[in-house]
Coordinates of C-alpha atoms in Angstrom, one line a residue:
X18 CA 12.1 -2.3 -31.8
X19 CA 12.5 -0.4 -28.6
X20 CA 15.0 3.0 -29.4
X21 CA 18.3 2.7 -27.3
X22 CA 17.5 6.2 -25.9
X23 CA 14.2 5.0 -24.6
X24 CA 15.9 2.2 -23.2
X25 CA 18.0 4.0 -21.5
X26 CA 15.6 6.5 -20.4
X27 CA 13.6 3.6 -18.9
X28 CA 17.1 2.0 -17.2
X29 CA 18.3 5.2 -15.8
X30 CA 14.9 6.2 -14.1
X31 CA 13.2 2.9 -13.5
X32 CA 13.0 3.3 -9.8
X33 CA 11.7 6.8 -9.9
X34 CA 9.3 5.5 -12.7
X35 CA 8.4 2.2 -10.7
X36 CA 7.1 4.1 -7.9
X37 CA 5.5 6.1 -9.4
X38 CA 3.5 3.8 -11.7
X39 CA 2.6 2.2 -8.3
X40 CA 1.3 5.3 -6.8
X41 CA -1.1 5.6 -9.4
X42 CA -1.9 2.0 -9.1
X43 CA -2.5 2.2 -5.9
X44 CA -5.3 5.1 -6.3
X45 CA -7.1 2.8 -8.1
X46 CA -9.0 1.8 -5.0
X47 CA -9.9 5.1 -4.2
X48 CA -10.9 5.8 -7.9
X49 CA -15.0 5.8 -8.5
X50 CA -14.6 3.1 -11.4
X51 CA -13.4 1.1 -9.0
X52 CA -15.6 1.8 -5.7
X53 CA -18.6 1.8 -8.3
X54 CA -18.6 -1.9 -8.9
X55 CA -19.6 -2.4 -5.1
X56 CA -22.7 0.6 -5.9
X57 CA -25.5 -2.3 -5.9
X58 CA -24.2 -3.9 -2.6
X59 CA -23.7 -0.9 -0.1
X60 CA -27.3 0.6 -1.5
X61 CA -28.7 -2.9 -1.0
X62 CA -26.9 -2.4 2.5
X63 CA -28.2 0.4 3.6
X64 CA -31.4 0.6 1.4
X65 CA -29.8 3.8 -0.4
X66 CA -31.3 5.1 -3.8
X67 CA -29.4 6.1 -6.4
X68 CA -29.4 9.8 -5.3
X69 CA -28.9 9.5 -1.5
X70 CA -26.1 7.1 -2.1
X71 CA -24.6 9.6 -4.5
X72 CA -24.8 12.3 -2.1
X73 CA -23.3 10.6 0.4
X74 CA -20.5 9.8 -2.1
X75 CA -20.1 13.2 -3.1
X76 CA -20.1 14.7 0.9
X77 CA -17.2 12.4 1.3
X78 CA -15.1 12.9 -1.5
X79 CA -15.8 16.8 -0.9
X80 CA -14.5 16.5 2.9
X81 CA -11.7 15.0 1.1
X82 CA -10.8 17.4 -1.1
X83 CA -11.2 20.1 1.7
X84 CA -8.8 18.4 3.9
X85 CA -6.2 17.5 0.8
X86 CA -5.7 21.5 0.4
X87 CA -5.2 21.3 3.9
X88 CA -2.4 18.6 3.3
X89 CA -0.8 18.6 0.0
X90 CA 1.7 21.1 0.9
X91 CA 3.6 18.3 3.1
X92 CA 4.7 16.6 -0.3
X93 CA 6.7 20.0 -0.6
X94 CA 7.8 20.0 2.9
X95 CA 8.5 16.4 3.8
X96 CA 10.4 13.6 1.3
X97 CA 8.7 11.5 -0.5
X98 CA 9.3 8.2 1.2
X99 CA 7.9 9.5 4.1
X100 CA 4.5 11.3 2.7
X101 CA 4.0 7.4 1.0
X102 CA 4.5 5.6 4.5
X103 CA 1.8 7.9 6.4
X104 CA -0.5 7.9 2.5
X105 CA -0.6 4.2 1.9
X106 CA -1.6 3.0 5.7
X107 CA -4.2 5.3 5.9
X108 CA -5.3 4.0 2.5
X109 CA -5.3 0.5 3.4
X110 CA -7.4 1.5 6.4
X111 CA -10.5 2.8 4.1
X112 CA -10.0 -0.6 2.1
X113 CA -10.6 -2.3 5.2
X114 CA -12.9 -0.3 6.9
X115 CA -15.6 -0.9 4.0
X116 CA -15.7 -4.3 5.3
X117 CA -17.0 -2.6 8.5
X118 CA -19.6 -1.0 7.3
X119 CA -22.2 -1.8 9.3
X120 CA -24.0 1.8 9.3
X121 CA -23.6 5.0 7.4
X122 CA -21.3 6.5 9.7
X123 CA -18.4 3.7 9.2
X124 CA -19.5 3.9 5.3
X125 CA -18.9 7.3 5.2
X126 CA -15.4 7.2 7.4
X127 CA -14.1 4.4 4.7
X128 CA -15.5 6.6 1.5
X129 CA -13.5 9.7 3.3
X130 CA -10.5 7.6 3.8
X131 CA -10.8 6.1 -0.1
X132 CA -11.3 9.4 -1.6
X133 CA -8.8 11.4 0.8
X134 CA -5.4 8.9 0.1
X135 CA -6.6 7.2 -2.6
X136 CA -7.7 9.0 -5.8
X137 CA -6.4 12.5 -3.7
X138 CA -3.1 11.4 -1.7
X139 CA -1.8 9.0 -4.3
X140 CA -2.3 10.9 -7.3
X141 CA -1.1 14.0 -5.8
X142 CA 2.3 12.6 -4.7
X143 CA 3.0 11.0 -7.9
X144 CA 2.4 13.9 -10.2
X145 CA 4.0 16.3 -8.1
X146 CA 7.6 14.6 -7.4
X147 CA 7.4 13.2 -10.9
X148 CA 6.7 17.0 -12.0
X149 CA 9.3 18.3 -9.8
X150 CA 11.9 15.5 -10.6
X151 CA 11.8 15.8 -14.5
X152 CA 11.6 18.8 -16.2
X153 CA 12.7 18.7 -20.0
X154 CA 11.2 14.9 -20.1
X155 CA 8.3 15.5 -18.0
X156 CA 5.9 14.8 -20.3
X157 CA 7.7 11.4 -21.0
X158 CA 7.8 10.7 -17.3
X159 CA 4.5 11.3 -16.3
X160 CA 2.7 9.4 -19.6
X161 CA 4.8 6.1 -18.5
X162 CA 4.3 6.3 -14.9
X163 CA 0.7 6.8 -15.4
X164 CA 0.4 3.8 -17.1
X165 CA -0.1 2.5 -13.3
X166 CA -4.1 3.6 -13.3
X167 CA -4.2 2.8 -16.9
X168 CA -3.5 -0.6 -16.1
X169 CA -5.9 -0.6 -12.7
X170 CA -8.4 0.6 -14.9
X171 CA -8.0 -2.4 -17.2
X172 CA -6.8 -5.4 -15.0
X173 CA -8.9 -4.6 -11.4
X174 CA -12.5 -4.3 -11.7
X175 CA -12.3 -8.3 -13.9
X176 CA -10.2 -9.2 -10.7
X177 CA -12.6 -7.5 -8.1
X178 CA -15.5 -9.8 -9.9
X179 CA -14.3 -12.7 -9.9
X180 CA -13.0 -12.5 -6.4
X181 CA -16.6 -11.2 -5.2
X182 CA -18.3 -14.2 -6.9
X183 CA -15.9 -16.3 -5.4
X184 CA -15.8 -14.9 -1.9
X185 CA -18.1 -12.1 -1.1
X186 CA -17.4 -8.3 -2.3
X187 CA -15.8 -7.8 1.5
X188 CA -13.4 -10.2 1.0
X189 CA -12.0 -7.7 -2.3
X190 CA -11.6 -4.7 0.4
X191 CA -9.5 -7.0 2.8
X192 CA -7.6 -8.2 -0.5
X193 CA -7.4 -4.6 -1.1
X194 CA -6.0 -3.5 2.2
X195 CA -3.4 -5.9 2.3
X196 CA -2.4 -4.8 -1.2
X197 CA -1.8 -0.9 -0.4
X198 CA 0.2 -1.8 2.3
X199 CA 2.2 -4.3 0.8
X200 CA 2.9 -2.0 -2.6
X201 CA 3.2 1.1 0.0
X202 CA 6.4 -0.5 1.5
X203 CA 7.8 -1.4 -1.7
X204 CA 7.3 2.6 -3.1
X205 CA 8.6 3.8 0.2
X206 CA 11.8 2.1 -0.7
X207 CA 12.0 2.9 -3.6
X208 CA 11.4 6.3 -3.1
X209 CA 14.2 6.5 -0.6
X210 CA 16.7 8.3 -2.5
X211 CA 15.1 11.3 -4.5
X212 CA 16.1 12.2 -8.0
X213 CA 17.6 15.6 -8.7
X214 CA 17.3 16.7 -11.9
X215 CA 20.5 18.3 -13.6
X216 CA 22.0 19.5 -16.8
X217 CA 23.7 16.6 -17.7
X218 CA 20.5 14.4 -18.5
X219 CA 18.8 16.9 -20.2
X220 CA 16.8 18.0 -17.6
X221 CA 17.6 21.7 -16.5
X222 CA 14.8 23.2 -16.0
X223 CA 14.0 25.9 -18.6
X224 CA 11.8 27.8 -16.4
X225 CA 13.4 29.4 -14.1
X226 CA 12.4 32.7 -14.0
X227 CA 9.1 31.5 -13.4
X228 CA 10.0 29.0 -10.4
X229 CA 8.4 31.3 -7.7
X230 CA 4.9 31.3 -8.2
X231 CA 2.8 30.9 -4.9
X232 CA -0.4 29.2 -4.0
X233 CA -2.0 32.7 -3.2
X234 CA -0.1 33.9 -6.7
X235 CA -1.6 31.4 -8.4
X236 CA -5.2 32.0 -6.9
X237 CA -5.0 35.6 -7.7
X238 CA -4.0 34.7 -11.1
X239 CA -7.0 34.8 -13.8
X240 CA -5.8 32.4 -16.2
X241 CA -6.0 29.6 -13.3
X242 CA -9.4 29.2 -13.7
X243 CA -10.4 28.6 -17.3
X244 CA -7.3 26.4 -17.2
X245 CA -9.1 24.3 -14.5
X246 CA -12.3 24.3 -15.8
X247 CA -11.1 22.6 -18.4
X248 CA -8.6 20.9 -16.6
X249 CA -11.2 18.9 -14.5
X250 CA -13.8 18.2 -16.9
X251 CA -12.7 14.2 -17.7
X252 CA -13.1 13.7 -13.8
X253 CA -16.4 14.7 -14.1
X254 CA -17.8 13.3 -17.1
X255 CA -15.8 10.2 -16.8
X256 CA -17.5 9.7 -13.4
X257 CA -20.4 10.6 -14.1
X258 CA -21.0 8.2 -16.9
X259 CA -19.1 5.1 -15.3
X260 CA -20.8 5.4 -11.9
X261 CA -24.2 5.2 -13.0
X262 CA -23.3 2.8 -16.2
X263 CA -25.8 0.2 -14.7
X264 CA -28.7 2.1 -15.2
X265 CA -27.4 3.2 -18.6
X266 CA -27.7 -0.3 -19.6
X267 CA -31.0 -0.8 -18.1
X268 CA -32.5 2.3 -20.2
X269 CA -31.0 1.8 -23.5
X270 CA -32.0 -1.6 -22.8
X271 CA -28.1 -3.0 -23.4
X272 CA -26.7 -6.0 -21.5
X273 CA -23.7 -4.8 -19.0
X274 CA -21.4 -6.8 -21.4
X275 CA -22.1 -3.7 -23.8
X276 CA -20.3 -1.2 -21.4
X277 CA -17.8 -4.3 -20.3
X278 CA -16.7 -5.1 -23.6
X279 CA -15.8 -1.4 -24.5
X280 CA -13.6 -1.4 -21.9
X281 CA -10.8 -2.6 -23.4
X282 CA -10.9 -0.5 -26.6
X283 CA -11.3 2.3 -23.9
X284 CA -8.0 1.3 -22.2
X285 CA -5.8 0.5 -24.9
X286 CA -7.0 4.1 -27.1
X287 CA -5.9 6.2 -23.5
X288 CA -2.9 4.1 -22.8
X289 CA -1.6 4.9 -26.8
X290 CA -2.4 8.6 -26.3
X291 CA -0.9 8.9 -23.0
X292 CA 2.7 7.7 -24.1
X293 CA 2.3 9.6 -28.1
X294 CA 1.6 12.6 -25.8
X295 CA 4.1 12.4 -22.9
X296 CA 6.7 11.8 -25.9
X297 CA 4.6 15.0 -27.8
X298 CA 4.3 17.6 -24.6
X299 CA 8.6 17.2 -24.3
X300 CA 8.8 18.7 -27.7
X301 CA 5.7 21.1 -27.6
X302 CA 4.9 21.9 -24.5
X303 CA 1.6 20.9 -22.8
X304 CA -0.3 24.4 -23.8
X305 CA -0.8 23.5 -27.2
X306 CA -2.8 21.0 -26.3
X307 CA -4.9 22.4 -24.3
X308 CA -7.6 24.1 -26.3
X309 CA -8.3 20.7 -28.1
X310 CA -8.0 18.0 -25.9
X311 CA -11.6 18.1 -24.8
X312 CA -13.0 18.0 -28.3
X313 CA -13.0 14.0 -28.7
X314 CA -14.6 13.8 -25.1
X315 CA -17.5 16.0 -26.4
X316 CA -18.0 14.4 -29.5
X317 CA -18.5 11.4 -27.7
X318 CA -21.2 12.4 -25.2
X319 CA -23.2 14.1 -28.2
X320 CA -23.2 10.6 -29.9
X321 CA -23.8 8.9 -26.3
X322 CA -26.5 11.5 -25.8
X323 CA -28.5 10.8 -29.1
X324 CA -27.9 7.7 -30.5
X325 CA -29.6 4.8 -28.6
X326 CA -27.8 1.5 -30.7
X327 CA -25.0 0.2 -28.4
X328 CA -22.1 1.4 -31.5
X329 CA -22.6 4.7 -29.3
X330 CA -21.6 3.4 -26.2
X331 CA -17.9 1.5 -28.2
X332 CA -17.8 5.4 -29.7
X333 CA -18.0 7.1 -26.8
X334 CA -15.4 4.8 -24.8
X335 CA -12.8 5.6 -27.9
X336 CA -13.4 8.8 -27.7
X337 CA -13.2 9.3 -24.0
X338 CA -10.1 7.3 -23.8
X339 CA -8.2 9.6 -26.3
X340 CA -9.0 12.8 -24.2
X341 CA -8.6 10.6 -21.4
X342 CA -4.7 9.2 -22.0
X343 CA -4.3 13.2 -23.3
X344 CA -5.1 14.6 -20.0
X345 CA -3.6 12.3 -17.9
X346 CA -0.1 13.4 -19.2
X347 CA -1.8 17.3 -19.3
X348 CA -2.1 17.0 -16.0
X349 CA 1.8 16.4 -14.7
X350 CA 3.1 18.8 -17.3
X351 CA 0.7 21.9 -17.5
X352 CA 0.8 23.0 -14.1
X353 CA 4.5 23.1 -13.3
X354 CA 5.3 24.4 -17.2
X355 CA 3.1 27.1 -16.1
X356 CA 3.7 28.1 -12.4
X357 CA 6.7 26.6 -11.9
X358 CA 8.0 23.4 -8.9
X359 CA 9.2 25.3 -6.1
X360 CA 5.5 25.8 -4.5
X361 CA 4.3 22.5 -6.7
X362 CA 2.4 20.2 -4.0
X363 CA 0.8 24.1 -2.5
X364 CA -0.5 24.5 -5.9
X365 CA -1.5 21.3 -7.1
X366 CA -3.2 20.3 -3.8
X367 CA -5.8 23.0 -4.9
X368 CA -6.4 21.5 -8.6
X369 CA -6.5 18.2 -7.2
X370 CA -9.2 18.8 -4.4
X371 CA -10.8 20.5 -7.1
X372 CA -10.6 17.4 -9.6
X373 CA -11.2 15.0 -6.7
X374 CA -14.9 17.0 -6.1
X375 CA -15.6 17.2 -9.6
X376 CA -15.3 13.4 -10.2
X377 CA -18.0 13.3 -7.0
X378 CA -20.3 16.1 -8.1
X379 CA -21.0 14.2 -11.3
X380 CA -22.2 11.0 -9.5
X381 CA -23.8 12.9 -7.1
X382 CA -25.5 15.3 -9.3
X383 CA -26.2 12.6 -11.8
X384 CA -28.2 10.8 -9.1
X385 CA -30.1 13.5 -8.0
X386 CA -31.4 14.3 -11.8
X387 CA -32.2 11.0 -12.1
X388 CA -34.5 10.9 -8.7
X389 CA -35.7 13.8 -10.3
X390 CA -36.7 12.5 -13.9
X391 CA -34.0 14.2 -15.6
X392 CA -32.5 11.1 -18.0
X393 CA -29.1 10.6 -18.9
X394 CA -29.5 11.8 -22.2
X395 CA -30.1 15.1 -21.4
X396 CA -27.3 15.2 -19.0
X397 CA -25.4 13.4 -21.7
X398 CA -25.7 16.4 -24.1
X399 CA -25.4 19.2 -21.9
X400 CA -22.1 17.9 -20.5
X401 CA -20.7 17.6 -24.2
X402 CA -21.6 21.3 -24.6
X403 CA -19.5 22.0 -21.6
X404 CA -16.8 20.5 -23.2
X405 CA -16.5 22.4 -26.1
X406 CA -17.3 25.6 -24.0
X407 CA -13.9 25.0 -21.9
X408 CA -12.4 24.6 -25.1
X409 CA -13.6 27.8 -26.3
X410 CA -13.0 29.7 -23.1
X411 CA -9.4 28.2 -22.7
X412 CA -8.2 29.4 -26.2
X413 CA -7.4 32.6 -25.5
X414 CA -5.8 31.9 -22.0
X415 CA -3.5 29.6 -23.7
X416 CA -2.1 32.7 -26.2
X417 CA -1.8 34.4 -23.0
X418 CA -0.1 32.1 -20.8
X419 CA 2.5 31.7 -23.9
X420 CA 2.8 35.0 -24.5
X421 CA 3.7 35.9 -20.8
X422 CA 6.2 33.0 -20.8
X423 CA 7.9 34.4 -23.7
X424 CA 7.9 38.1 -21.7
X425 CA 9.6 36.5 -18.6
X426 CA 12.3 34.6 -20.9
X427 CA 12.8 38.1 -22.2

């Protein structure tokens, strides 16, 4: 039975909540698990290995992260109706543009386009006006609308297979064109009247003091980093694993139904911890989290890393999707508990270009090691270790960071 407060919570933001599930839906086609399932077809393409394609991937998701620093500020400047009604066209335009791609100039236009408005623009808009919205029930807001790539994650690559078998694997990018557009409209409306948070729901912001913070403050400030270290390792790992799952199979010997049929398990474990810790974050704030959140992620690469029989690969997906639904709701809640909304989309633009490169440099490094005869074992393990080093590192920023808050309320 559904609490009445929930309820209302859900009644009294829907449209806020809608779009924003949408925008995260809608990155879904700039996300690597999805541009992955189409790996085997643009290499076959354009006779790509594993490495060069993964560079290639990796310059174009780093020109988009360059330009999204460039850019994010606009979702400060500029409403939110309107930065969806330039995003989502633009988006759509990549989708369709992979169609094109005839040679590696178009291919790497459509990646730039995917990455750029996609997994950058999309994600970006919806964390930032959702973080700048909500403030006591942030955490709630963000775990619920996020729940819009959790269920991309889950419901479009079985849709993208079955239309490719049934049409081609162009005919999914024109489908996904048509898509963006469509759902772009729908946010753009529903975006057109912002939400201003106030005392009377609850959602005065308790951080006042600390509203002011800068992008050049922030970069100046040393507890950014280990914060983002940590910050963007499930980009990175997650990436890294999922975009070169094929030839995981292939060595461990597994059918792809292995990886396919953890899936699910992996969806349903980050869509559980996502809401528990939206509804936790309100209550604790996101920084007590921090320090741990990695741990299950770590554990899992360790067991991935060493243990051949396919139980490791249904571990590893459990595990990844707890740090996974943990981080997603991290994400929204950290940055703006920390630094403040009135410079939000300055500041976040920076994290996100930074998470946006990660989730390439994986794929892209991965690629290379493997050209080089570096197995994904190895990679496996050494990854896990940088897991629990970010922990380590990010345990004494956090008494810091809470320690300075408590100053400032002072």
């Amino acid at each position: 039975m559904i609490h009445p407060h929930k309820t209302s919570f859900l009644r009294r933001e829907g449209r806020w909540l809608l779009g924003g599930f949408l925008l995260f839906l809608l990155s879904s086609f700039g996300q690597t698990f999805f541009v992955s399932l189409f790996a085997d077809d643009i290499r076959d393409r354009h006779g790509l290995t594993h490495g060069s394609y993964g560079v290639l991937y990796m310059a174009a998701t780093l020109l988009g992260a360059i330009a999204l620093t460039r850019t994010g500020h606009l979702v400060d400047r500029h409403p939110a109706r309107r930065v969806v009604l330039v995003s989502a066209p633009l988006l759509a335009l990549g989708a369709v543009a992979m169609t094109w791609s005839a040679d590696l100039f178009t291919l790497f236009g459509a990646l730039v386009l995917l990455r750029l408005f996609g997994q950058g623009m999309m994600t970006h808009t919806a964390f930032t006006v959702l973080g700048r919205w909500f403030t006591r029930q942030r955490g709630r807001a963000v775990s619920l609308a996020a729940l819009g790539l959790n269920t991309g994650e889950a419901a479009l690559p079985a849709l993208a297979v079955a239309l490719s078998g049934a049409a081609g694997w162009q005919a999914v990018w024109w489908a996904a064109g048509t898509l963006v557009t469509a759902v772009g409209f729908a946010v753009a409306a529903l975006f057109r009247t912002e939400r201003t948070p106030h005392p009377a729901d609850g959602s005065a912001d308790p951080e006042a003091p600390a509203a002011g913070w800068t992008r050049a403050e922030v970069l100046r400030d040393r507890c950014f980093y280990p914060l983002l270290l940590a910050t963007a390792a499930p980009a990175l790992i997650g990436n890294t694993v999922f975009f070169h799952q094929a030839h995981l199979a292939e060595t461990r010997g597994w059918s792809l139904g292995v990886l396919a049929s953890a899936f699910p398990l992996y969806a349903v474990l980050t869509v559980l911890c996502s809401v528990a810790s939206g509804f936790l974050l309100d209550r604790i704030t996101g920084l007590v989290l921090l320090p741990v959140f990695l741990l299950p992620l770590g554990g899992g690469l360790l067991l991935l890393g060493t243990v051949t029989a396919p139980w490791s690969a249904y571990a590893f997906m459990a595990l990844y999707g707890v740090t996974n639904g943990l981080s997603l709701t991290l994400f929204g809640a950290v940055w703006p508990e920390v630094y403040g909304t009135r410079h939000l989309g300055a500041i976040r633009s920076v994290v996100v270009a930074v998470l946006v490169f990660a989730s390439a440099l994986g794929p892209g490094a991965g690629g290379l090691l493997l050209d080089a005869g570096v197995g994904q074992p190895v990679q496996f393990v050494a990854l896990g270790g940088y897991c629990l080093v970010a922990s380590a590192l990010v345990t004494p920023v956090v008494r810091r960071l809470r320690a300075r808050g408590a100053a400032v309320l002072r």
